[in-house]
Amino acid sequence: MTAYPAWTPAARPGIIPLRPLSFGTILGRSFSALRQNPRVLLGFAVGVQSVATFVGTVAIVAVTVASFLRLDTLRPGTPEFDEVAAGSVAVSLITAVVIGLALGTLGVLVQGVVVSEVAHAAVAEKLTLGALWARVKPVAWRLVGYTLLVTLVVLVGIALVVVGIIALWAAAPAGGIALTIAVVLASLPLGLWLTVKLLLAPAVIILEGATITGAIRRSWRLTRGRFWSTLGIVVIISLVFGAVAQLVSIPFSFATTAISTVFSPTGEPQTGAIVALIVGGVLTQIVTVLLQVVALIAQSTATALIYIDCRMRHEALDQDLLAYVEQRDAGVRELADPYRQHIGRVAAPRAPLAHPGYGYPPPPGPGYGYPPPPGPGYGYPPPPAGTAAPHDAGDPPARATPWVQP
């Protein structure tokens, strides 16, 4: 007897089609992916980042106020006053830098959870927060180290440039002006270029378990040939959330001004007006922070999708993901991580498609691959001379017998 294969259902669709992605697909899924697992993407990320930003801001303000309150006990113009003022400024700056680094470290860990979630959502898997953190935890210190390394390099570069400008200003003011203009003009394209080339390093660390230097090299290679599309996605997401933050802050500013005017119609500072200004400023900052957190989630989602798309194009990751989905849906257990398979593989070039929506190659010719007919008889010999045709060309064709229901 012939054994036929058992029927298996179609693979569950993920948040993206398992093929190289277009610019619009990556950009659209970066926003729509928030609906895939809102408890993780919104509940965890927004909650953690919002609380951390609030606590960090309060800590900076408290340290700054406590430092400068010491000046009230000293007389201005004295050496003690100048020393305490310089110390207060230094303490405030150090506190802001340390808390900023702590918030950046926490932000990259949140980004790691989001990237891991998007990688699983691409193959239609929805994990809990504990399972996602279990994947990020082994490489958490690498993420932190990468963030600190990039921050240190940027700070050292800025310090060297500032020292060079100051030295040149002291020696030749005209040269200092020219160097300042050149640095300002070159900083934006250089920053955007480095942002794109290093964009995928955190995703490589999370999904591949690479080292810091290995992740930098992998990100540099994977973004090769995908610079402009990646830059467009990053810039559009930043501009969208920047514009939304401005549009949201404007009504709060008008409302705060109106309330303070009601409490203080003569313009003199009163308690009600001061309270209205403080409340309005706090509410504006809260909404701004929430928008910044959502922007971080969208950018992290876009980073994960760009990473998947680049690996599909360079290393045929889509074939590994399709094989993983088929085996998983067929009931196979203990499957290998598809994102850690065939790392660095060089995929063969893909054939261009006639219509990207269908995925079939173009026909070879007007006959769709078949040879043209040999003559008007479509390959049959002509009838012998004198043979009558079934009907003349002018006669109507025979009527087909209709099929009658019994």
XYZ file of C-alpha atoms in Angstrom, residues 7-364:
358
model
C -1.851 16.814 6.170
C -0.220 19.679 8.010
C -1.698 23.155 8.472
C -0.106 26.191 6.909
C 2.631 27.903 8.861
C 1.476 30.610 11.227
C 2.297 34.046 9.856
C 4.578 36.283 11.887
C 4.714 40.057 11.926
C 6.728 40.090 8.695
C 6.803 37.963 5.538
C 9.800 35.647 5.543
C 11.514 37.200 2.538
C 13.674 40.289 2.000
C 11.714 43.277 3.227
C 10.955 46.507 1.453
C 11.450 49.977 2.904
C 7.726 50.427 3.546
C 7.374 47.024 5.220
C 10.154 47.746 7.720
C 8.846 51.220 8.460
C 5.233 50.099 8.846
C 5.999 47.052 10.985
C 8.165 49.201 13.269
C 4.965 50.887 14.453
C 2.459 48.034 14.105
C 4.632 45.549 16.034
C 3.544 47.232 19.260
C 0.278 45.291 18.998
C 2.045 41.924 18.882
C 2.995 41.758 22.561
C 1.837 44.973 24.264
C 2.510 43.635 27.756
C 6.235 43.459 26.985
C 6.681 46.219 24.427
C 4.482 48.779 26.147
C 3.988 47.610 29.716
C 7.578 46.665 30.517
C 9.513 49.054 28.306
C 7.393 52.140 28.938
C 7.087 51.413 32.658
C 10.771 50.785 33.273
C 12.042 53.646 31.155
C 9.500 56.132 32.508
C 10.208 55.313 36.143
C 13.966 55.326 35.580
C 13.836 58.677 33.762
C 11.678 60.201 36.492
C 13.938 58.937 39.284
C 17.063 60.061 37.443
C 15.671 63.544 36.822
C 14.625 63.941 40.445
C 18.081 62.801 41.587
C 19.842 65.308 39.322
C 17.606 68.154 40.474
C 18.019 67.209 44.155
C 21.824 67.043 43.950
C 21.986 70.321 42.023
C 19.731 72.166 44.475
C 21.568 70.755 47.501
C 24.926 71.776 46.009
C 23.957 75.354 45.237
C 22.105 75.888 48.516
C 25.492 75.956 50.197
C 26.140 79.288 48.479
C 23.478 80.972 50.624
C 25.772 80.733 53.645
C 28.677 82.466 51.882
C 29.216 86.017 50.747
C 29.557 86.558 46.994
C 32.960 87.663 45.784
C 34.949 85.828 48.432
C 37.376 83.003 47.594
C 35.234 80.547 49.549
C 32.177 81.476 47.476
C 34.042 80.931 44.192
C 35.417 77.575 45.357
C 32.012 76.334 46.520
C 30.381 77.548 43.276
C 32.947 75.705 41.157
C 32.518 72.583 43.296
C 28.716 72.769 42.977
C 28.947 73.013 39.207
C 31.376 70.068 39.080
C 29.184 67.916 41.349
C 26.088 68.710 39.269
C 27.849 67.843 35.998
C 29.302 64.602 37.382
C 25.900 63.589 38.747
C 24.230 64.306 35.410
C 26.858 62.291 33.511
C 26.664 59.297 35.870
C 22.862 59.199 35.880
C 22.834 59.696 32.113
C 25.126 56.684 31.695
C 22.915 54.652 34.020
C 19.815 55.585 32.012
C 21.628 54.756 28.769
C 22.617 51.368 30.173
C 19.057 50.643 31.207
C 17.846 51.800 27.806
C 20.107 49.361 25.958
C 18.821 46.508 28.155
C 15.250 47.490 27.307
C 16.303 47.567 23.665
C 17.666 44.044 24.075
C 14.305 42.773 25.329
C 12.492 44.495 22.454
C 14.886 43.081 19.840
C 14.493 39.586 21.252
C 10.707 39.929 21.200
C 10.671 41.091 17.571
C 12.977 38.229 16.547
C 10.506 35.720 18.006
C 7.495 37.579 16.617
C 8.984 37.214 13.125
C 8.393 33.434 13.403
C 4.992 33.833 15.118
C 6.193 33.183 18.669
C 4.986 35.153 21.678
C 7.198 34.777 24.738
C 6.779 35.966 28.284
C 8.945 38.662 29.791
C 10.857 36.083 31.822
C 11.697 34.037 28.730
C 12.843 37.133 26.856
C 15.019 38.280 29.742
C 16.528 34.781 29.966
C 17.788 35.297 26.424
C 19.129 38.800 27.073
C 20.659 38.099 30.493
C 23.744 36.141 29.279
C 24.823 39.043 27.070
C 23.658 41.905 29.289
C 27.190 42.869 30.332
C 28.290 42.917 26.694
C 25.483 45.330 25.893
C 26.499 47.515 28.812
C 30.152 47.345 27.768
C 29.293 48.252 24.190
C 27.270 51.272 25.372
C 30.058 52.475 27.658
C 32.661 51.957 24.933
C 30.720 53.988 22.378
C 30.046 56.720 24.951
C 33.715 56.847 25.955
C 34.883 57.071 22.342
C 32.420 59.885 21.624
C 33.421 61.844 24.735
C 37.131 61.439 24.019
C 36.617 62.510 20.411
C 34.651 65.596 21.470
C 37.282 66.469 24.083
C 40.129 66.198 21.559
C 38.270 68.352 19.048
C 37.466 71.001 21.662
C 41.083 71.089 22.869
C 42.311 71.400 19.287
C 39.891 74.243 18.555
C 40.882 76.125 21.712
C 44.595 75.715 20.939
C 44.084 76.886 17.356
C 41.986 79.843 18.520
C 44.815 80.901 20.823
C 47.435 80.621 18.063
C 45.426 81.830 15.054
C 41.864 83.057 15.554
C 41.076 82.832 11.839
C 42.153 79.202 11.766
C 40.083 78.515 14.877
C 36.987 79.951 13.205
C 37.576 77.880 10.081
C 38.129 74.714 12.102
C 34.977 75.333 14.146
C 32.872 75.745 11.008
C 34.411 72.621 9.453
C 33.754 70.563 12.594
C 30.144 71.738 12.803
C 29.507 70.951 9.127
C 31.196 67.533 9.303
C 29.692 66.400 12.616
C 26.173 65.750 11.278
C 27.047 63.501 8.289
C 29.740 61.744 10.311
C 27.313 61.096 13.151
C 24.638 59.756 10.797
C 27.152 57.536 9.006
C 28.460 56.021 12.238
C 24.898 55.613 13.551
C 23.940 53.510 10.533
C 27.150 51.457 10.432
C 26.937 50.609 14.166
C 23.145 50.315 14.327
C 22.998 46.513 14.266
C 25.736 45.855 16.858
C 23.307 45.447 19.822
C 21.078 43.118 17.766
C 24.110 41.027 16.790
C 25.159 40.750 20.450
C 21.658 39.692 21.512
C 20.693 37.294 18.729
C 24.094 35.848 17.838
C 25.905 36.109 21.169
C 28.832 37.902 19.524
C 31.580 39.766 21.328
C 31.713 43.557 21.289
C 34.366 43.779 18.573
C 32.750 40.960 16.614
C 29.380 42.720 16.780
C 30.908 45.938 15.470
C 32.480 44.109 12.521
C 29.243 42.226 11.802
C 27.173 45.421 11.879
C 29.640 47.103 9.541
C 29.363 44.223 7.082
C 25.600 43.652 7.267
C 24.771 47.303 6.580
C 26.904 47.239 3.430
C 24.650 48.081 0.514
C 21.750 48.998 2.822
C 22.997 52.385 4.031
C 20.440 54.729 2.491
C 17.361 52.663 3.310
C 18.558 52.204 6.900
C 19.326 55.907 7.227
C 15.894 56.781 5.875
C 14.124 54.578 8.409
C 16.128 55.957 11.345
C 15.622 59.572 10.275
C 11.892 59.180 9.577
C 11.186 57.570 12.952
C 13.177 60.276 14.742
C 11.418 63.072 12.843
C 7.964 61.580 13.413
C 8.351 61.311 17.166
C 10.127 64.662 17.380
C 7.235 66.342 15.569
C 4.671 64.538 17.737
C 6.497 65.634 20.903
C 6.428 69.244 19.726
C 2.737 69.068 18.809
C 1.874 67.586 22.201
C 3.927 70.098 24.179
C 2.327 73.123 22.508
C -1.180 72.620 24.038
C 0.371 72.065 27.472
C 2.329 75.304 27.122
C -0.796 77.258 26.148
C -2.783 75.691 28.994
C -0.056 76.472 31.522
C 0.163 80.088 30.353
C -3.640 80.485 30.503
C -3.872 79.031 34.021
C -1.011 81.177 35.312
C -2.695 84.244 33.794
C -5.928 83.412 35.617
C -4.108 83.078 38.932
C -1.941 86.138 38.317
C -3.814 88.605 36.056
C -1.584 91.560 37.000
C 1.620 89.719 36.106
C 2.937 89.703 39.649
C 4.205 86.298 40.816
C 1.745 84.566 43.080
C 1.585 81.123 44.629
C -1.157 79.888 42.287
C 0.713 80.991 39.189
C 3.925 79.364 40.357
C 2.083 76.113 41.119
C 0.432 76.218 37.681
C 3.798 76.679 35.980
C 5.340 73.804 37.935
C 2.409 71.448 37.279
C 2.317 72.360 33.598
C 6.047 71.827 33.235
C 5.896 68.479 35.007
C 2.999 67.265 32.849
C 4.791 68.376 29.697
C 7.911 66.500 30.738
C 5.907 63.360 31.559
C 4.248 63.320 28.139
C 7.595 64.024 26.461
C 9.259 61.165 28.334
C 6.455 58.776 27.352
C 6.853 59.736 23.710
C 10.615 59.271 23.957
C 10.118 55.787 25.392
C 7.694 54.833 22.617
C 10.223 56.200 20.121
C 12.891 53.986 21.698
C 10.616 50.956 21.256
C 9.895 51.833 17.616
C 13.592 52.380 16.891
C 14.504 49.096 18.597
C 11.840 47.291 16.569
C 13.159 48.869 13.382
C 16.694 47.811 14.332
C 15.596 44.191 14.719
C 13.737 44.242 11.393
C 16.693 45.841 9.596
C 18.966 43.169 11.066
C 16.655 40.393 9.841
C 16.348 41.989 6.396
C 20.125 42.436 6.028
C 20.762 38.818 6.985
C 18.087 37.660 4.552
C 19.796 39.522 1.734
C 23.399 38.650 2.629
C 23.051 35.216 4.252
C 19.614 33.861 3.178
C 18.274 33.933 6.735
C 14.744 33.607 5.339
C 15.501 29.998 4.346
C 16.593 29.168 7.901
C 13.504 30.843 9.357
C 11.181 29.018 6.947
C 12.795 25.670 7.783
C 12.485 26.433 11.495
C 8.792 27.332 11.186
C 7.986 24.234 9.122
C 9.740 21.875 11.538
C 8.226 23.561 14.581
C 4.699 23.404 13.203
C 5.282 19.753 12.246
C 5.887 18.957 15.914
C 9.684 18.712 15.965
C 11.146 19.525 19.382
C 14.537 20.840 20.470
C 15.117 22.918 17.373
C 18.293 24.937 16.963
C 18.132 28.710 17.116
C 17.710 29.841 13.483
C 19.436 33.163 14.175
C 22.632 31.351 15.161
C 22.708 29.102 12.094
C 24.943 29.818 9.103
C 26.337 33.061 10.527
C 28.534 34.696 7.886
C 27.242 32.545 5.034
C 27.448 34.159 1.613
C 24.129 33.676 -0.163
C 23.836 33.346 -3.923
C 22.399 36.373 -5.728
C 18.638 36.289 -6.069
C 17.087 36.352 -9.532
C 15.118 39.528 -10.298
C 11.358 39.065 -10.279
C 8.965 40.277 -12.967
C 6.381 41.290 -10.373
C 7.432 41.496 -6.743
C 3.935 40.714 -5.575
C 3.800 37.257 -7.120
C 7.333 35.962 -6.909
C 7.414 34.152 -10.272
C 10.186 34.747 -12.835
C 9.266 36.547 -16.037
C 8.157 34.414 -19.009
C 10.921 33.643 -21.510
